[in-house]
CSV table of C-alpha atoms in Angstrom, one decimal:
chain,number,residue,atom,x,y,z
A,25,GLU,CA,-79.8,-74.1,-19.2
A,26,VAL,CA,-77.9,-71.7,-17.1
A,27,TRP,CA,-74.4,-73.1,-17.8
A,28,PRO,CA,-74.2,-71.6,-21.4
A,29,VAL,CA,-74.5,-68.4,-20.0
A,30,LEU,CA,-72.4,-68.8,-16.9
A,31,VAL,CA,-69.5,-70.8,-18.5
A,32,PRO,CA,-68.1,-67.9,-20.8
A,33,GLU,CA,-68.0,-65.6,-17.8
A,34,LEU,CA,-66.4,-67.9,-15.4
A,35,LEU,CA,-63.6,-68.7,-18.0
A,36,GLY,CA,-63.1,-65.0,-18.7
A,37,PRO,CA,-60.1,-63.1,-17.4
A,38,ALA,CA,-61.8,-61.6,-14.2
A,39,TYR,CA,-61.8,-64.8,-12.4
A,40,ARG,CA,-58.1,-65.4,-12.9
A,41,ARG,CA,-56.9,-62.5,-10.8
A,42,HIS,CA,-57.6,-63.8,-7.3
A,43,PRO,CA,-56.3,-67.2,-6.1
A,44,ARG,CA,-59.6,-68.2,-4.5
A,45,HIS,CA,-61.5,-67.6,-7.8
A,46,LEU,CA,-59.0,-69.4,-9.9
A,47,TYR,CA,-59.1,-72.3,-7.4
A,48,ALA,CA,-63.0,-72.3,-7.4
A,49,VAL,CA,-63.2,-72.1,-11.2
A,50,LEU,CA,-60.9,-75.0,-11.7
A,51,LEU,CA,-63.1,-77.1,-9.4
A,52,ILE,CA,-66.2,-76.1,-11.5
A,53,ILE,CA,-64.3,-77.2,-14.8
A,54,GLY,CA,-63.6,-80.5,-13.3
A,55,CYS,CA,-67.3,-80.9,-12.4
A,56,LEU,CA,-68.5,-79.8,-15.7
A,57,ALA,CA,-66.1,-82.0,-17.7
A,58,ASP,CA,-69.1,-84.1,-18.8
A,59,TRP,CA,-71.1,-80.9,-19.8
A,60,LEU,CA,-68.1,-79.7,-21.8
A,61,ARG,CA,-68.0,-82.8,-24.0
A,62,TYR,CA,-71.3,-81.6,-25.4
A,63,HIS,CA,-70.3,-78.0,-25.6
A,64,PRO,CA,-66.9,-78.4,-27.2
A,65,ASP,CA,-66.8,-74.6,-28.1
A,66,HIS,CA,-65.9,-73.9,-24.6
A,67,LEU,CA,-62.9,-76.6,-24.4
A,68,PRO,CA,-60.2,-74.0,-25.7
A,69,ALA,CA,-61.0,-71.6,-22.8
A,70,ALA,CA,-61.2,-74.4,-20.2
A,71,ILE,CA,-57.8,-75.8,-21.3
A,72,ASP,CA,-56.3,-72.3,-21.1
A,73,TYR,CA,-57.8,-71.9,-17.6
A,74,ILE,CA,-56.2,-75.2,-16.5
A,75,VAL,CA,-52.9,-74.5,-18.1
A,76,ALA,CA,-52.8,-71.2,-16.0
A,77,GLY,CA,-53.8,-73.1,-13.0
A,78,LEU,CA,-51.0,-75.5,-13.4
A,79,GLY,CA,-48.5,-72.7,-14.0
A,80,ALA,CA,-49.7,-71.1,-10.8
A,81,THR,CA,-47.9,-71.3,-7.5
A,82,ALA,CA,-48.4,-74.8,-6.3
A,83,ASP,CA,-49.7,-73.6,-3.0
A,84,ASN,CA,-50.6,-70.1,-1.9
A,85,GLY,CA,-51.1,-70.8,1.7
A,86,GLU,CA,-54.7,-71.0,1.4
A,87,VAL,CA,-55.7,-73.1,-1.4
A,88,SER,CA,-53.7,-75.5,-3.6
A,89,ILE,CA,-54.4,-74.2,-7.2
A,90,ALA,CA,-52.2,-76.8,-8.7
A,91,ALA,CA,-54.1,-79.6,-7.3
A,92,ALA,CA,-57.4,-78.1,-8.5
A,93,ALA,CA,-55.8,-77.9,-12.0
A,94,SER,CA,-54.4,-81.2,-12.1
A,95,THR,CA,-57.7,-82.7,-11.0
A,96,ALA,CA,-59.7,-80.6,-13.5
A,97,ILE,CA,-57.4,-81.8,-16.6
A,98,LYS,CA,-57.7,-85.4,-15.2
A,99,TYR,CA,-61.6,-85.2,-15.5
A,100,LEU,CA,-61.6,-83.1,-18.7
A,101,CYS,CA,-59.3,-85.6,-20.4
A,102,GLU,CA,-61.4,-88.4,-19.2
A,103,SER,CA,-64.7,-86.9,-20.3
A,104,CYS,CA,-63.3,-85.3,-23.6
A,105,ALA,CA,-60.6,-87.6,-24.7
A,106,VAL,CA,-62.0,-88.0,-28.2
A,107,LEU,CA,-62.2,-84.1,-28.7
A,108,LEU,CA,-58.8,-83.5,-27.1
A,109,ARG,CA,-56.9,-85.9,-29.7
A,110,PRO,CA,-55.7,-82.9,-31.6
A,111,HIS,CA,-54.4,-81.3,-28.5
A,112,LEU,CA,-52.3,-84.2,-27.4
A,113,PRO,CA,-48.8,-82.8,-28.3
A,114,ALA,CA,-49.7,-79.5,-26.5
A,115,LEU,CA,-50.9,-81.3,-23.4
A,116,CYS,CA,-47.8,-83.4,-23.3
A,117,ALA,CA,-45.6,-80.2,-23.6
A,118,VAL,CA,-47.5,-78.7,-20.9
A,119,TYR,CA,-47.0,-81.6,-18.6
A,120,ARG,CA,-43.3,-81.7,-19.4
A,121,GLU,CA,-43.0,-78.1,-18.6
A,122,VAL,CA,-44.9,-78.3,-15.2
A,123,ARG,CA,-44.4,-81.7,-13.9
A,124,LEU,CA,-41.3,-81.1,-11.7
A,125,ARG,CA,-43.2,-78.3,-10.0
A,126,LEU,CA,-46.2,-80.4,-9.1
A,127,PRO,CA,-46.5,-82.6,-6.1
A,128,GLY,CA,-46.4,-86.4,-6.8
A,129,ARG,CA,-50.1,-86.9,-6.7
A,130,ASP,CA,-50.9,-83.9,-8.8
A,131,GLN,CA,-48.3,-85.3,-11.4
A,132,VAL,CA,-50.1,-88.6,-11.4
A,133,SER,CA,-53.4,-86.8,-12.1
A,134,VAL,CA,-52.1,-84.9,-14.9
A,135,ALA,CA,-50.5,-88.1,-16.5
A,136,GLU,CA,-53.7,-90.1,-16.0
A,137,GLY,CA,-55.6,-87.6,-17.8
A,138,ILE,CA,-53.2,-87.3,-20.7
A,139,CYS,CA,-53.3,-91.1,-20.8
A,140,HIS,CA,-57.0,-91.1,-21.6
A,141,VAL,CA,-56.5,-88.9,-24.6
A,142,LEU,CA,-53.4,-91.2,-25.7
A,143,VAL,CA,-55.7,-94.2,-25.6
A,144,GLU,CA,-58.1,-92.3,-27.8
A,145,VAL,CA,-55.2,-91.4,-30.3
A,146,SER,CA,-54.0,-94.8,-30.2
A,147,GLY,CA,-57.5,-96.3,-31.2
A,148,SER,CA,-58.2,-93.7,-34.0
A,149,GLU,CA,-57.9,-94.8,-37.7
A,150,ALA,CA,-54.9,-92.3,-38.4
A,151,SER,CA,-52.1,-94.5,-37.5
A,152,ASP,CA,-49.1,-93.9,-39.8
A,153,GLU,CA,-45.7,-94.7,-38.6
A,154,GLN,CA,-44.6,-91.3,-37.7
A,155,GLN,CA,-47.8,-90.8,-35.6
A,156,GLN,CA,-47.3,-94.2,-33.9
A,157,GLN,CA,-43.6,-93.3,-33.0
A,158,GLN,CA,-44.9,-90.0,-31.4
A,159,GLN,CA,-47.5,-92.0,-29.5
A,160,VAL,CA,-44.8,-94.6,-28.2
A,161,GLY,CA,-42.5,-91.6,-27.2
A,162,THR,CA,-45.3,-89.7,-25.4
A,163,PHE,CA,-46.4,-92.9,-23.6
A,164,GLU,CA,-42.8,-93.7,-22.6
A,165,GLY,CA,-42.2,-90.3,-21.4
A,166,LEU,CA,-45.3,-90.3,-19.1
A,167,ARG,CA,-44.5,-93.8,-17.9
A,168,ALA,CA,-40.9,-92.7,-17.1
A,169,ALA,CA,-42.2,-89.8,-15.1
A,170,LEU,CA,-44.6,-91.9,-13.0
A,171,PRO,CA,-42.1,-93.7,-10.7
A,172,ASP,CA,-40.8,-90.1,-9.8
A,173,ALA,CA,-44.3,-89.0,-9.0
A,174,MET,CA,-44.9,-92.1,-6.8
A,175,ALA,CA,-41.8,-91.5,-4.6
A,176,PRO,CA,-42.6,-89.9,-1.2
C-alpha cells in the first residue's frame, strides 16, 4: 500500500503552509476516512489537521478551507466514531469555538459528524450518571446550534 507512506508526509507541517495545500489535504482526509478507521495511529494527526483547517480563514478568495475541514470532520467522525469516543469533549470544544465563524452548511457538517461520535458514546457500556449528563449537555448544545446554522 502506498497510503501508509504518503499519509504521514501529507499530515506533516509542510502542507499546512499554503492554503491550496491545506485545502487539498483536508479533502484527502475526508476521502481517506474509511482507511483511517483501520489505521488509527494516523487519527491524531488528521484531527490536528482538521482543527487547523477549521481555524483557518473561512475563505481565502480561492478555496474554502473551512468547508473542506467541516466535510473532512464529518466523514472522519462518520467512519471512525467508535475510535473518536475518547475525543468527544475535545471535538465539542472545537465546535463551540469555531461554529460562529463557519457558514451555516459547514456548522451543520461539523455538528453531524460530532453526532455520529455522540451516538457511539451513548451506546457504549460506560454510562454512569455524570457521563450521561455530559452527553445530554453536548447533544442539547449541538441541537440548539443547528437552528442558527439553518438560517439563511
